[in-house]
């Protein structure tokens, strides 16, 4: 296997070690993105909240609306991905569109989001695994055992090149999607549950109806978190200018169709009124387990329990890959610590950034453990809200960066819809999602809103963004050569230059 590539960068860091190219194809990138979104975890974790305290019987309409918003956002996102290929994704895109200062601030926010997302998913994995092992084997191990085991296995898998992780994720992803489709298909085959198929739940106008449409739509957005991770694998994919745009659109549309169909069938299988009562009750997972028992049999209930564990594990592994690549992208430019920018001489993986991410995730998990927090209510919920808020800010800035970028570059690619209207609408949609989250923050957090960490969430996001701006301004004033490299390291055949000269190439 060839060693990682090293090439000199004038006026910047002494050398850049490149990720292993041609590691994954279209299917591998799509698997990584879908696994990050974790369909069965998104459904079992978010749908009870959407149905019980959000859009109610109109939950399928909520998913249809969010599918539309994210598709529009993705059109602009992939227009830029056709010209810029970088492991930093948002960091590189925003640096090219809105400048290095905003780019660095956004890059640190993205790092924050993906770093805490892994810890968040470790929490829900430990919660699911603790319950499953108790139910299936009568084993009552503390949740910390499962959390530490997941962190260790993730660290080992991430040490090797991306193909290893993508294959593991592919197996788990196929299992969870098949299970969701079996459940939904069995309900459809029986003509629905009480009262039939209830087509009225798909009426698009219902997206803004229900007990609290703001909470419902926010949790719908939350269900897609991770789809945008496709761009991070551009440097390691085959023919990234074709694969990354296709993979991103496929991920958005596939998730939208899956979520809408499954939600519709779950509501129909339970009966809309009964579904709302179940989702708001003491056993919200019965929203899935009851129709699984009725239409498929007890084996399906057991399968659901195990797949919730494997889905959460796959999601955490995918988020780990995202976080490691952001740390690598910033590290190879000489920020934070240059060692983060090193790659493994044989596997071409960002192994130092990966182990650093494991250490950070362990520290976050340990902090919640030390303060006696519940893995679901505390660790999962609060860190997920923190990461989602940070990422929504970055996605909003990314939409507007597309408009700015194409105003200055590539006149042959400018298009009234793809490079202006779509990113504008996508950015406005993301702004609306941020408002929904902030306005309904207490409701979204539920019982976790009483924890002190909850009150710090907006301040943490603001402090990290401000810190990124301060770092960029400091580098511009004191280290202008390194400032020129900021957010501009892209693979050679996709190198893009803004109006000023860009000295760095990889």
Short mmCIF file of C-alpha atoms in Angstrom, two decimals:
data_model
loop_
_atom_site.label_atom_id
_atom_site.label_comp_id
_atom_site.label_asym_id
_atom_site.label_seq_id
_atom_site.Cartn_x
_atom_site.Cartn_y
_atom_site.Cartn_z
CA UNK A 1 0.00 0.00 0.00
CA UNK A 2 1.54 3.37 -0.99
CA UNK A 3 2.65 5.77 1.74
CA UNK A 4 0.71 8.97 2.44
CA UNK A 5 1.66 11.75 0.05
CA UNK A 6 3.84 14.66 1.29
CA UNK A 7 4.31 17.86 -0.67
CA UNK A 8 5.89 21.16 0.26
CA UNK A 9 3.76 24.24 0.81
CA UNK A 10 5.49 27.58 0.30
CA UNK A 11 5.00 30.20 3.00
CA UNK A 12 2.96 27.85 5.16
CA UNK A 13 3.41 24.67 7.18
CA UNK A 14 6.52 22.72 6.14
CA UNK A 15 4.69 19.70 4.73
CA UNK A 16 1.23 18.32 4.26
CA UNK A 17 0.42 14.65 4.57
CA UNK A 18 -2.48 13.76 2.32
CA UNK A 19 -5.30 11.36 3.10
CA UNK A 20 -5.35 8.06 1.23
CA UNK A 21 -7.00 8.68 -2.14
CA UNK A 22 -9.42 6.33 -3.94
CA UNK A 23 -10.47 4.72 -0.64
CA UNK A 24 -14.22 4.79 -1.29
CA UNK A 25 -16.66 5.01 -4.18
CA UNK A 26 -20.18 6.40 -4.44
CA UNK A 27 -21.76 3.64 -2.34
CA UNK A 28 -19.16 4.03 0.42
CA UNK A 29 -19.67 7.80 0.69
CA UNK A 30 -23.47 7.39 0.73
CA UNK A 31 -23.17 4.72 3.43
CA UNK A 32 -21.03 7.05 5.54
CA UNK A 33 -23.55 9.89 5.22
CA UNK A 34 -26.62 7.74 5.88
CA UNK A 35 -24.92 6.05 8.83
CA UNK A 36 -24.15 9.47 10.32
CA UNK A 37 -27.86 10.30 10.10
CA UNK A 38 -28.59 6.86 11.68
CA UNK A 39 -32.13 6.23 10.33
CA UNK A 40 -33.35 3.84 13.01
CA UNK A 41 -31.90 5.97 15.81
CA UNK A 42 -33.42 9.09 14.26
CA UNK A 43 -36.79 7.38 14.00
CA UNK A 44 -36.90 5.76 17.46
CA UNK A 45 -35.25 8.73 19.16
CA UNK A 46 -36.93 11.67 17.42
CA UNK A 47 -40.28 10.48 16.04
CA UNK A 48 -41.91 10.00 19.48
CA UNK A 49 -41.08 13.63 20.29
CA UNK A 50 -42.34 14.85 16.89
CA UNK A 51 -45.60 12.90 17.21
CA UNK A 52 -46.17 13.33 20.95
CA UNK A 53 -45.17 16.98 21.41
CA UNK A 54 -44.60 18.45 17.95
CA UNK A 55 -46.54 18.01 14.71
CA UNK A 56 -48.72 15.23 16.10
CA UNK A 57 -50.65 13.39 13.37
CA UNK A 58 -49.03 15.71 10.79
CA UNK A 59 -45.51 14.34 11.38
CA UNK A 60 -45.19 12.95 7.79
CA UNK A 61 -45.94 16.44 6.46
CA UNK A 62 -43.19 17.84 8.67
CA UNK A 63 -40.69 15.43 7.14
CA UNK A 64 -41.87 16.35 3.63
CA UNK A 65 -41.30 20.05 4.36
CA UNK A 66 -37.81 19.51 5.76
CA UNK A 67 -36.93 17.28 2.79
CA UNK A 68 -37.80 20.21 0.52
CA UNK A 69 -35.74 22.72 2.55
CA UNK A 70 -32.68 20.45 2.70
CA UNK A 71 -32.91 19.58 -0.99
CA UNK A 72 -32.82 23.27 -1.84
CA UNK A 73 -29.86 23.76 0.51
CA UNK A 74 -28.06 20.81 -1.05
CA UNK A 75 -28.37 22.18 -4.58
CA UNK A 76 -26.13 25.12 -3.63
CA UNK A 77 -23.89 22.97 -1.45
CA UNK A 78 -23.08 20.50 -4.21
CA UNK A 79 -22.57 23.32 -6.73
CA UNK A 80 -19.59 24.38 -4.64
CA UNK A 81 -18.49 20.77 -4.03
CA UNK A 82 -17.99 20.41 -7.79
CA UNK A 83 -15.22 23.01 -7.62
CA UNK A 84 -13.70 22.56 -4.15
CA UNK A 85 -12.61 19.24 -2.65
CA UNK A 86 -11.32 19.35 0.90
CA UNK A 87 -11.54 17.28 4.09
CA UNK A 88 -12.56 20.51 5.86
CA UNK A 89 -15.88 20.72 3.95
CA UNK A 90 -17.72 23.69 5.54
CA UNK A 91 -14.41 25.14 6.75
CA UNK A 92 -13.01 25.21 3.24
CA UNK A 93 -16.27 26.21 1.54
CA UNK A 94 -16.93 29.18 3.81
CA UNK A 95 -13.28 30.30 3.68
CA UNK A 96 -13.51 30.48 -0.10
CA UNK A 97 -16.91 32.18 -0.09
CA UNK A 98 -17.01 34.52 2.91
CA UNK A 99 -13.30 34.82 3.67
CA UNK A 100 -10.79 33.29 6.02
CA UNK A 101 -11.99 35.03 9.19
CA UNK A 102 -15.55 33.71 8.96
CA UNK A 103 -14.14 30.45 7.62
CA UNK A 104 -11.98 29.83 10.69
CA UNK A 105 -14.85 30.71 13.04
CA UNK A 106 -17.12 28.31 11.14
CA UNK A 107 -14.42 25.64 11.08
CA UNK A 108 -14.08 25.70 14.86
CA UNK A 109 -17.88 25.57 15.21
CA UNK A 110 -17.98 22.54 12.92
CA UNK A 111 -15.21 20.92 14.98
CA UNK A 112 -17.23 21.58 18.13
CA UNK A 113 -20.35 20.06 16.57
CA UNK A 114 -18.78 16.83 15.34
CA UNK A 115 -16.60 16.41 18.44
CA UNK A 116 -19.62 16.49 20.77
CA UNK A 117 -21.83 14.48 18.40
CA UNK A 118 -19.70 11.38 18.95
CA UNK A 119 -20.02 11.77 22.73
CA UNK A 120 -23.76 12.29 22.32
CA UNK A 121 -24.18 9.09 20.32
CA UNK A 122 -22.04 7.18 22.82
CA UNK A 123 -24.67 8.20 25.37
CA UNK A 124 -27.66 6.85 23.45
CA UNK A 125 -25.73 3.71 22.44
CA UNK A 126 -24.94 3.00 26.09
CA UNK A 127 -28.59 3.61 27.00
CA UNK A 128 -29.89 1.24 24.30
CA UNK A 129 -27.24 -1.42 25.00
CA UNK A 130 -27.85 -1.37 28.76
CA UNK A 131 -31.57 -1.98 28.19
CA UNK A 132 -31.06 -4.61 25.49
CA UNK A 133 -28.54 -6.68 27.44
CA UNK A 134 -30.81 -6.57 30.48
CA UNK A 135 -33.86 -7.66 28.45
CA UNK A 136 -32.13 -10.37 26.39
CA UNK A 137 -29.55 -11.81 28.78
CA UNK A 138 -30.56 -10.57 32.21
CA UNK A 139 -27.18 -8.82 32.40
CA UNK A 140 -27.23 -5.54 34.31
CA UNK A 141 -23.97 -3.83 33.44
CA UNK A 142 -23.66 -0.08 34.07
CA UNK A 143 -23.95 2.14 31.02
CA UNK A 144 -20.33 3.26 31.39
CA UNK A 145 -19.13 -0.23 30.36
CA UNK A 146 -20.91 0.03 27.02
CA UNK A 147 -19.77 3.62 26.52
CA UNK A 148 -16.10 2.75 27.04
CA UNK A 149 -16.39 -0.31 24.81
CA UNK A 150 -17.84 1.77 21.97
CA UNK A 151 -15.10 4.39 22.29
CA UNK A 152 -12.41 1.69 22.17
CA UNK A 153 -13.81 -0.17 19.15
CA UNK A 154 -14.37 3.11 17.27
CA UNK A 155 -10.76 4.14 17.91
CA UNK A 156 -9.45 0.85 16.54
CA UNK A 157 -11.60 0.89 13.39
CA UNK A 158 -10.72 4.53 12.67
CA UNK A 159 -7.01 3.76 12.78
CA UNK A 160 -7.22 1.98 9.44
CA UNK A 161 -8.09 3.55 6.10
CA UNK A 162 -11.63 4.69 5.38
CA UNK A 163 -12.65 1.56 3.47
CA UNK A 164 -12.65 -0.49 6.67
CA UNK A 165 -15.05 1.85 8.46
CA UNK A 166 -17.27 2.22 5.38
CA UNK A 167 -17.72 -1.55 5.11
CA UNK A 168 -18.68 -1.88 8.78
CA UNK A 169 -21.11 1.01 8.44
CA UNK A 170 -22.55 -0.47 5.26
CA UNK A 171 -23.47 -3.73 7.00
CA UNK A 172 -25.14 -1.99 9.94
CA UNK A 173 -26.90 0.53 7.71
CA UNK A 174 -28.41 -2.12 5.45
CA UNK A 175 -29.75 -3.96 8.49
CA UNK A 176 -31.50 -0.95 10.00
CA UNK A 177 -32.97 0.28 6.71
CA UNK A 178 -34.27 -3.22 5.89
CA UNK A 179 -35.91 -3.41 9.32
CA UNK A 180 -37.62 -0.04 8.95
CA UNK A 181 -38.85 -0.97 5.47
CA UNK A 182 -40.10 -4.36 6.68
CA UNK A 183 -42.11 -2.67 9.42
CA UNK A 184 -43.52 0.00 7.12
CA UNK A 185 -44.11 -2.48 4.29
CA UNK A 186 -46.01 -4.88 6.56
CA UNK A 187 -48.36 -2.09 7.64
CA UNK A 188 -48.88 -1.08 4.00
CA UNK A 189 -49.52 -4.70 2.98
CA UNK A 190 -52.26 -4.96 5.65
CA UNK A 191 -53.89 -1.77 4.39
CA UNK A 192 -52.91 0.15 7.49
CA UNK A 193 -54.12 -0.24 11.04
CA UNK A 194 -57.26 1.19 12.65
CA UNK A 195 -59.01 3.30 10.04
CA UNK A 196 -56.77 2.40 7.11
CA UNK A 197 -53.79 4.33 5.71
CA UNK A 198 -54.79 7.88 6.74
CA UNK A 199 -53.60 9.77 3.64
CA UNK A 200 -54.52 13.08 5.32
CA UNK A 201 -51.37 12.88 7.45
CA UNK A 202 -49.34 13.60 4.28
CA UNK A 203 -51.05 16.94 3.58
CA UNK A 204 -48.12 19.45 3.30
CA UNK A 205 -50.07 22.16 5.12
CA UNK A 206 -49.84 20.05 8.28
CA UNK A 207 -46.12 20.81 8.56
CA UNK A 208 -47.04 23.90 10.58
CA UNK A 209 -49.80 22.28 12.63
CA UNK A 210 -49.83 20.24 15.82
CA UNK A 211 -49.14 20.72 19.51
CA UNK A 212 -45.90 22.60 18.85
CA UNK A 213 -44.90 22.71 15.18
CA UNK A 214 -41.62 24.43 16.07
CA UNK A 215 -40.47 21.50 18.18
CA UNK A 216 -41.66 19.02 15.56
CA UNK A 217 -39.81 20.70 12.68
CA UNK A 218 -36.64 21.09 14.73
CA UNK A 219 -36.55 17.38 15.51
CA UNK A 220 -37.20 16.66 11.82
CA UNK A 221 -34.12 18.75 10.96
CA UNK A 222 -32.20 16.93 13.68
CA UNK A 223 -32.99 13.60 11.95
CA UNK A 224 -30.84 14.63 8.95
CA UNK A 225 -27.78 15.81 10.87
CA UNK A 226 -24.76 14.23 9.22
CA UNK A 227 -25.96 14.08 5.62
CA UNK A 228 -23.60 16.94 4.71
CA UNK A 229 -20.59 14.87 5.79
CA UNK A 230 -20.24 13.58 2.21
CA UNK A 231 -17.96 16.52 1.29
CA UNK A 232 -15.45 15.53 3.99
CA UNK A 233 -14.64 12.34 2.10
CA UNK A 234 -13.90 14.09 -1.20
CA UNK A 235 -10.13 13.74 -0.81
CA UNK A 236 -10.50 10.01 -0.19
CA UNK A 237 -13.14 9.23 -2.81
CA UNK A 238 -12.83 8.26 -6.45
CA UNK A 239 -13.64 11.12 -8.83
CA UNK A 240 -14.87 13.48 -6.06
CA UNK A 241 -16.30 16.10 -8.43
CA UNK A 242 -18.88 13.55 -9.56
CA UNK A 243 -19.25 11.36 -6.49
CA UNK A 244 -19.69 13.99 -3.77
CA UNK A 245 -22.56 15.95 -5.41
CA UNK A 246 -24.37 12.72 -6.30
CA UNK A 247 -23.84 11.19 -2.86
CA UNK A 248 -25.12 14.31 -1.09
CA UNK A 249 -28.31 14.56 -3.13
CA UNK A 250 -28.88 10.82 -2.82
CA UNK A 251 -28.46 10.99 0.96
CA UNK A 252 -30.93 13.87 1.36
CA UNK A 253 -33.60 12.40 -0.89
CA UNK A 254 -33.20 8.82 0.36
CA UNK A 255 -33.55 9.93 3.98
CA UNK A 256 -36.52 12.14 3.14
CA UNK A 257 -38.40 9.34 1.38
CA UNK A 258 -37.54 6.82 4.09
CA UNK A 259 -38.51 9.06 7.01
CA UNK A 260 -41.77 10.17 5.41
CA UNK A 261 -42.84 6.66 4.44
CA UNK A 262 -41.93 5.07 7.78
CA UNK A 263 -43.61 7.88 9.75
CA UNK A 264 -46.78 7.59 7.68
CA UNK A 265 -46.91 3.82 8.18
CA UNK A 266 -46.15 4.02 11.91
CA UNK A 267 -49.01 6.48 12.37
CA UNK A 268 -51.31 4.33 10.24
CA UNK A 269 -50.28 1.11 11.99
CA UNK A 270 -51.06 2.53 15.44
CA UNK A 271 -53.92 4.77 14.37
CA UNK A 272 -53.13 8.52 14.44
CA UNK A 273 -54.90 9.28 17.72
CA UNK A 274 -53.44 6.22 19.45
CA UNK A 275 -50.00 7.06 18.06
CA UNK A 276 -50.05 10.53 19.63
CA UNK A 277 -51.11 9.09 22.99
CA UNK A 278 -48.39 6.41 22.86
CA UNK A 279 -45.67 8.86 21.83
CA UNK A 280 -46.57 11.18 24.70
CA UNK A 281 -46.85 8.33 27.22
CA UNK A 282 -44.38 6.51 29.44
CA UNK A 283 -43.32 3.96 26.76
CA UNK A 284 -42.78 5.97 23.58
CA UNK A 285 -40.82 3.16 21.87
CA UNK A 286 -44.10 1.23 21.73
CA UNK A 287 -44.83 3.49 18.77
CA UNK A 288 -42.57 1.08 16.84
CA UNK A 289 -42.57 -2.07 18.96
CA UNK A 290 -46.36 -2.45 19.01
CA UNK A 291 -46.87 -2.51 15.22
CA UNK A 292 -43.70 -4.62 14.90
CA UNK A 293 -45.26 -7.21 17.23
CA UNK A 294 -48.65 -6.99 15.50
CA UNK A 295 -47.60 -7.12 11.85
CA UNK A 296 -44.27 -9.00 11.95
CA UNK A 297 -44.11 -10.97 15.20
CA UNK A 298 -41.98 -10.96 18.35
CA UNK A 299 -38.74 -11.56 16.40
CA UNK A 300 -39.12 -8.06 14.97
CA UNK A 301 -39.28 -6.54 18.47
CA UNK A 302 -36.00 -8.25 19.35
CA UNK A 303 -34.47 -7.18 16.04
CA UNK A 304 -35.47 -3.58 16.68
CA UNK A 305 -33.79 -3.62 20.07
CA UNK A 306 -30.50 -4.89 18.64
CA UNK A 307 -30.63 -2.63 15.59
CA UNK A 308 -31.08 0.42 17.79
CA UNK A 309 -27.71 -0.51 19.31
CA UNK A 310 -25.94 -1.17 16.00
CA UNK A 311 -27.45 1.97 14.45
CA UNK A 312 -26.19 4.12 17.30
CA UNK A 313 -22.75 2.51 17.04
CA UNK A 314 -22.59 3.13 13.28
CA UNK A 315 -23.69 6.72 13.82
CA UNK A 316 -21.00 7.31 16.44
CA UNK A 317 -18.34 5.77 14.20
CA UNK A 318 -19.38 8.01 11.30
CA UNK A 319 -19.34 11.13 13.48
CA UNK A 320 -15.89 10.13 14.72
CA UNK A 321 -14.68 10.07 11.12
CA UNK A 322 -16.16 13.55 10.56
CA UNK A 323 -14.55 15.03 13.67
CA UNK A 324 -11.17 13.49 12.89
CA UNK A 325 -11.17 14.98 9.39
CA UNK A 326 -12.03 18.45 10.64
CA UNK A 327 -9.23 18.25 13.21
CA UNK A 328 -6.91 17.00 10.46
CA UNK A 329 -7.94 19.81 8.08
CA UNK A 330 -7.19 22.51 10.65
CA UNK A 331 -4.10 20.75 11.98
CA UNK A 332 -2.41 20.39 8.59
CA UNK A 333 -2.60 24.16 8.18
CA UNK A 334 -0.68 24.60 11.42
CA UNK A 335 -3.58 25.64 13.67
CA UNK A 336 -4.45 23.99 16.99
CA UNK A 337 -1.47 21.61 16.67
CA UNK A 338 0.33 20.61 13.46
CA UNK A 339 0.57 16.96 14.57
CA UNK A 340 -3.17 16.71 13.92
CA UNK A 341 -2.37 17.08 10.22
CA UNK A 342 -0.31 13.89 10.04
CA UNK A 343 -1.58 10.77 8.32
CA UNK A 344 -0.66 7.14 8.84
CA UNK A 345 2.24 6.11 6.56
CA UNK A 346 0.47 2.90 5.52
CA UNK A 347 -3.27 3.46 5.88
CA UNK A 348 -3.37 7.16 4.97
CA UNK A 349 -5.83 7.75 7.82
CA UNK A 350 -5.71 10.87 10.04
CA UNK A 351 -4.70 8.64 12.95
CA UNK A 352 -3.43 11.34 15.31
CA UNK A 353 -6.53 13.48 14.81
CA UNK A 354 -8.59 10.31 15.29
CA UNK A 355 -6.96 9.41 18.61
CA UNK A 356 -7.29 13.04 19.70
CA UNK A 357 -11.01 12.88 18.95
CA UNK A 358 -11.28 9.70 21.02
CA UNK A 359 -9.60 11.47 23.95
CA UNK A 360 -11.96 14.45 23.67
CA UNK A 361 -15.04 12.23 23.45
CA UNK A 362 -13.80 10.26 26.46
CA UNK A 363 -13.39 13.50 28.41
CA UNK A 364 -16.94 14.64 27.55
CA UNK A 365 -18.41 11.26 28.50
CA UNK A 366 -16.31 11.26 31.67
CA UNK A 367 -17.56 14.71 32.62
CA UNK A 368 -21.21 13.63 32.44
CA UNK A 369 -20.33 10.38 34.23
CA UNK A 370 -18.56 12.24 37.05
CA UNK A 371 -21.55 14.52 37.60
CA UNK A 372 -23.96 11.59 37.75
CA UNK A 373 -25.89 12.42 34.57
CA UNK A 374 -28.15 9.96 32.79
CA UNK A 375 -26.68 8.77 29.45
CA UNK A 376 -29.91 9.58 27.58
CA UNK A 377 -31.38 12.61 29.34
CA UNK A 378 -28.06 14.31 30.02
CA UNK A 379 -25.26 13.11 27.74
CA UNK A 380 -27.26 12.38 24.58
CA UNK A 381 -29.80 15.19 24.68
CA UNK A 382 -27.63 18.12 25.76
CA UNK A 383 -24.60 17.41 23.60
CA UNK A 384 -26.87 16.73 20.60
CA UNK A 385 -28.58 20.10 21.06
CA UNK A 386 -25.19 21.83 21.40
CA UNK A 387 -23.88 20.16 18.25
CA UNK A 388 -27.07 20.77 16.26
CA UNK A 389 -27.14 24.48 17.10
CA UNK A 390 -23.48 24.86 16.13
CA UNK A 391 -23.94 22.96 12.87
CA UNK A 392 -27.07 24.87 11.85
CA UNK A 393 -25.12 28.13 12.19
CA UNK A 394 -22.38 26.69 9.98
CA UNK A 395 -24.87 25.39 7.39
CA UNK A 396 -26.50 28.82 7.22
CA UNK A 397 -23.15 30.51 6.59
CA UNK A 398 -22.31 27.84 4.02
CA UNK A 399 -25.45 28.67 2.03
CA UNK A 400 -24.55 32.35 1.84
CA UNK A 401 -20.93 31.50 1.04
CA UNK A 402 -22.11 29.72 -2.12
CA UNK A 403 -23.71 32.95 -3.36
CA UNK A 404 -20.58 34.99 -2.55
CA UNK A 405 -18.23 32.45 -4.11
CA UNK A 406 -19.99 32.26 -7.47
CA UNK A 407 -20.29 36.04 -7.70
CA UNK A 408 -16.48 36.13 -7.92
CA UNK A 409 -15.62 32.80 -9.52
CA UNK A 410 -16.66 30.49 -12.32
CA UNK A 411 -19.02 32.60 -14.43
CA UNK A 412 -19.55 29.52 -16.59
CA UNK A 413 -21.14 27.75 -13.60
CA UNK A 414 -23.37 30.62 -12.41
CA UNK A 415 -27.06 29.87 -12.54
CA UNK A 416 -30.00 31.89 -11.26
CA UNK A 417 -31.34 28.92 -9.30
CA UNK A 418 -28.38 26.64 -8.48
CA UNK A 419 -25.92 29.30 -7.31
CA UNK A 420 -28.26 32.05 -6.06
CA UNK A 421 -31.92 31.23 -5.42
CA UNK A 422 -31.38 27.72 -4.01
CA UNK A 423 -28.61 28.68 -1.56
CA UNK A 424 -30.56 31.81 -0.57
CA UNK A 425 -33.68 29.79 0.21
CA UNK A 426 -31.58 27.13 1.90
CA UNK A 427 -29.88 29.72 4.10
CA UNK A 428 -33.21 31.26 5.06
CA UNK A 429 -34.56 27.80 5.85
CA UNK A 430 -31.57 27.11 8.10
CA UNK A 431 -32.08 30.46 9.83
CA UNK A 432 -35.68 29.46 10.47
CA UNK A 433 -34.45 26.17 11.98
CA UNK A 434 -32.11 28.10 14.31
CA UNK A 435 -35.00 30.31 15.43
CA UNK A 436 -37.15 27.21 16.02
CA UNK A 437 -34.41 25.69 18.16
CA UNK A 438 -33.72 28.83 20.21
CA UNK A 439 -37.41 29.58 20.80
CA UNK A 440 -38.17 25.99 21.79
CA UNK A 441 -34.88 25.19 23.52
CA UNK A 442 -36.45 24.31 26.88
CA UNK A 443 -39.03 22.03 25.24
CA UNK A 444 -36.45 20.34 23.01
CA UNK A 445 -34.24 19.58 26.02
CA UNK A 446 -37.11 18.22 28.13
CA UNK A 447 -35.95 17.03 31.54
CA UNK A 448 -32.37 17.97 30.61
CA UNK A 449 -33.29 21.68 30.64
CA UNK A 450 -32.84 21.64 34.43
CA UNK A 451 -29.16 20.70 34.12
CA UNK A 452 -26.69 23.60 34.43
CA UNK A 453 -24.89 22.61 31.21
CA UNK A 454 -28.10 23.37 29.31
CA UNK A 455 -27.86 27.07 30.18
CA UNK A 456 -24.31 27.20 28.82
CA UNK A 457 -25.16 25.89 25.33
CA UNK A 458 -25.78 29.26 23.54
CA UNK A 459 -22.76 30.76 25.31
CA UNK A 460 -20.49 27.88 24.25
CA UNK A 461 -21.54 28.30 20.60
CA UNK A 462 -21.01 32.06 20.76
CA UNK A 463 -17.66 31.75 22.52
CA UNK A 464 -16.28 29.24 20.00
CA UNK A 465 -17.38 31.39 17.05
CA UNK A 466 -15.85 34.51 18.62
CA UNK A 467 -12.69 32.57 19.41
CA UNK A 468 -12.38 31.55 15.77
CA UNK A 469 -12.69 35.15 14.63
CA UNK A 470 -10.08 36.26 17.18
CA UNK A 471 -7.68 33.51 16.06
CA UNK A 472 -8.07 34.45 12.40
CA UNK A 473 -7.52 38.16 13.09
CA UNK A 474 -4.46 37.36 15.19
CA UNK A 475 -2.99 35.20 12.43
CA UNK A 476 -3.67 37.90 9.84
CA UNK A 477 -1.85 40.50 11.95
CA UNK A 478 1.05 38.40 13.26
CA UNK A 479 1.49 35.51 10.81
CA UNK A 480 0.24 36.66 7.40
CA UNK A 481 1.92 33.79 5.53
CA UNK A 482 0.05 31.19 7.57
CA UNK A 483 -3.11 33.26 7.34
CA UNK A 484 -2.94 32.94 3.54
CA UNK A 485 -3.15 29.15 3.88
CA UNK A 486 -6.19 29.27 6.18
CA UNK A 487 -9.05 27.25 4.73
CA UNK A 488 -7.33 27.03 1.32
CA UNK A 489 -5.75 23.58 1.34
CA UNK A 490 -7.64 21.54 -1.23
CA UNK A 491 -6.69 18.61 -3.41
CA UNK A 492 -4.59 19.62 -6.36
CA UNK A 493 -7.02 18.89 -9.17
CA UNK A 494 -9.69 20.98 -7.43
CA UNK A 495 -7.53 23.92 -6.33
CA UNK A 496 -9.54 27.13 -6.35
CA UNK A 497 -8.23 30.66 -6.06
CA UNK A 498 -10.11 33.68 -4.79
CA UNK A 499 -9.41 37.22 -6.03
CA UNK A 500 -6.18 37.37 -4.02
CA UNK A 501 -3.30 34.98 -4.63
CA UNK A 502 -3.44 31.68 -2.79
CA UNK A 503 0.04 30.26 -2.25
CA UNK A 504 -0.90 26.83 -0.94
CA UNK A 505 -1.40 23.68 -2.94
CA UNK A 506 -1.63 20.07 -1.96
#
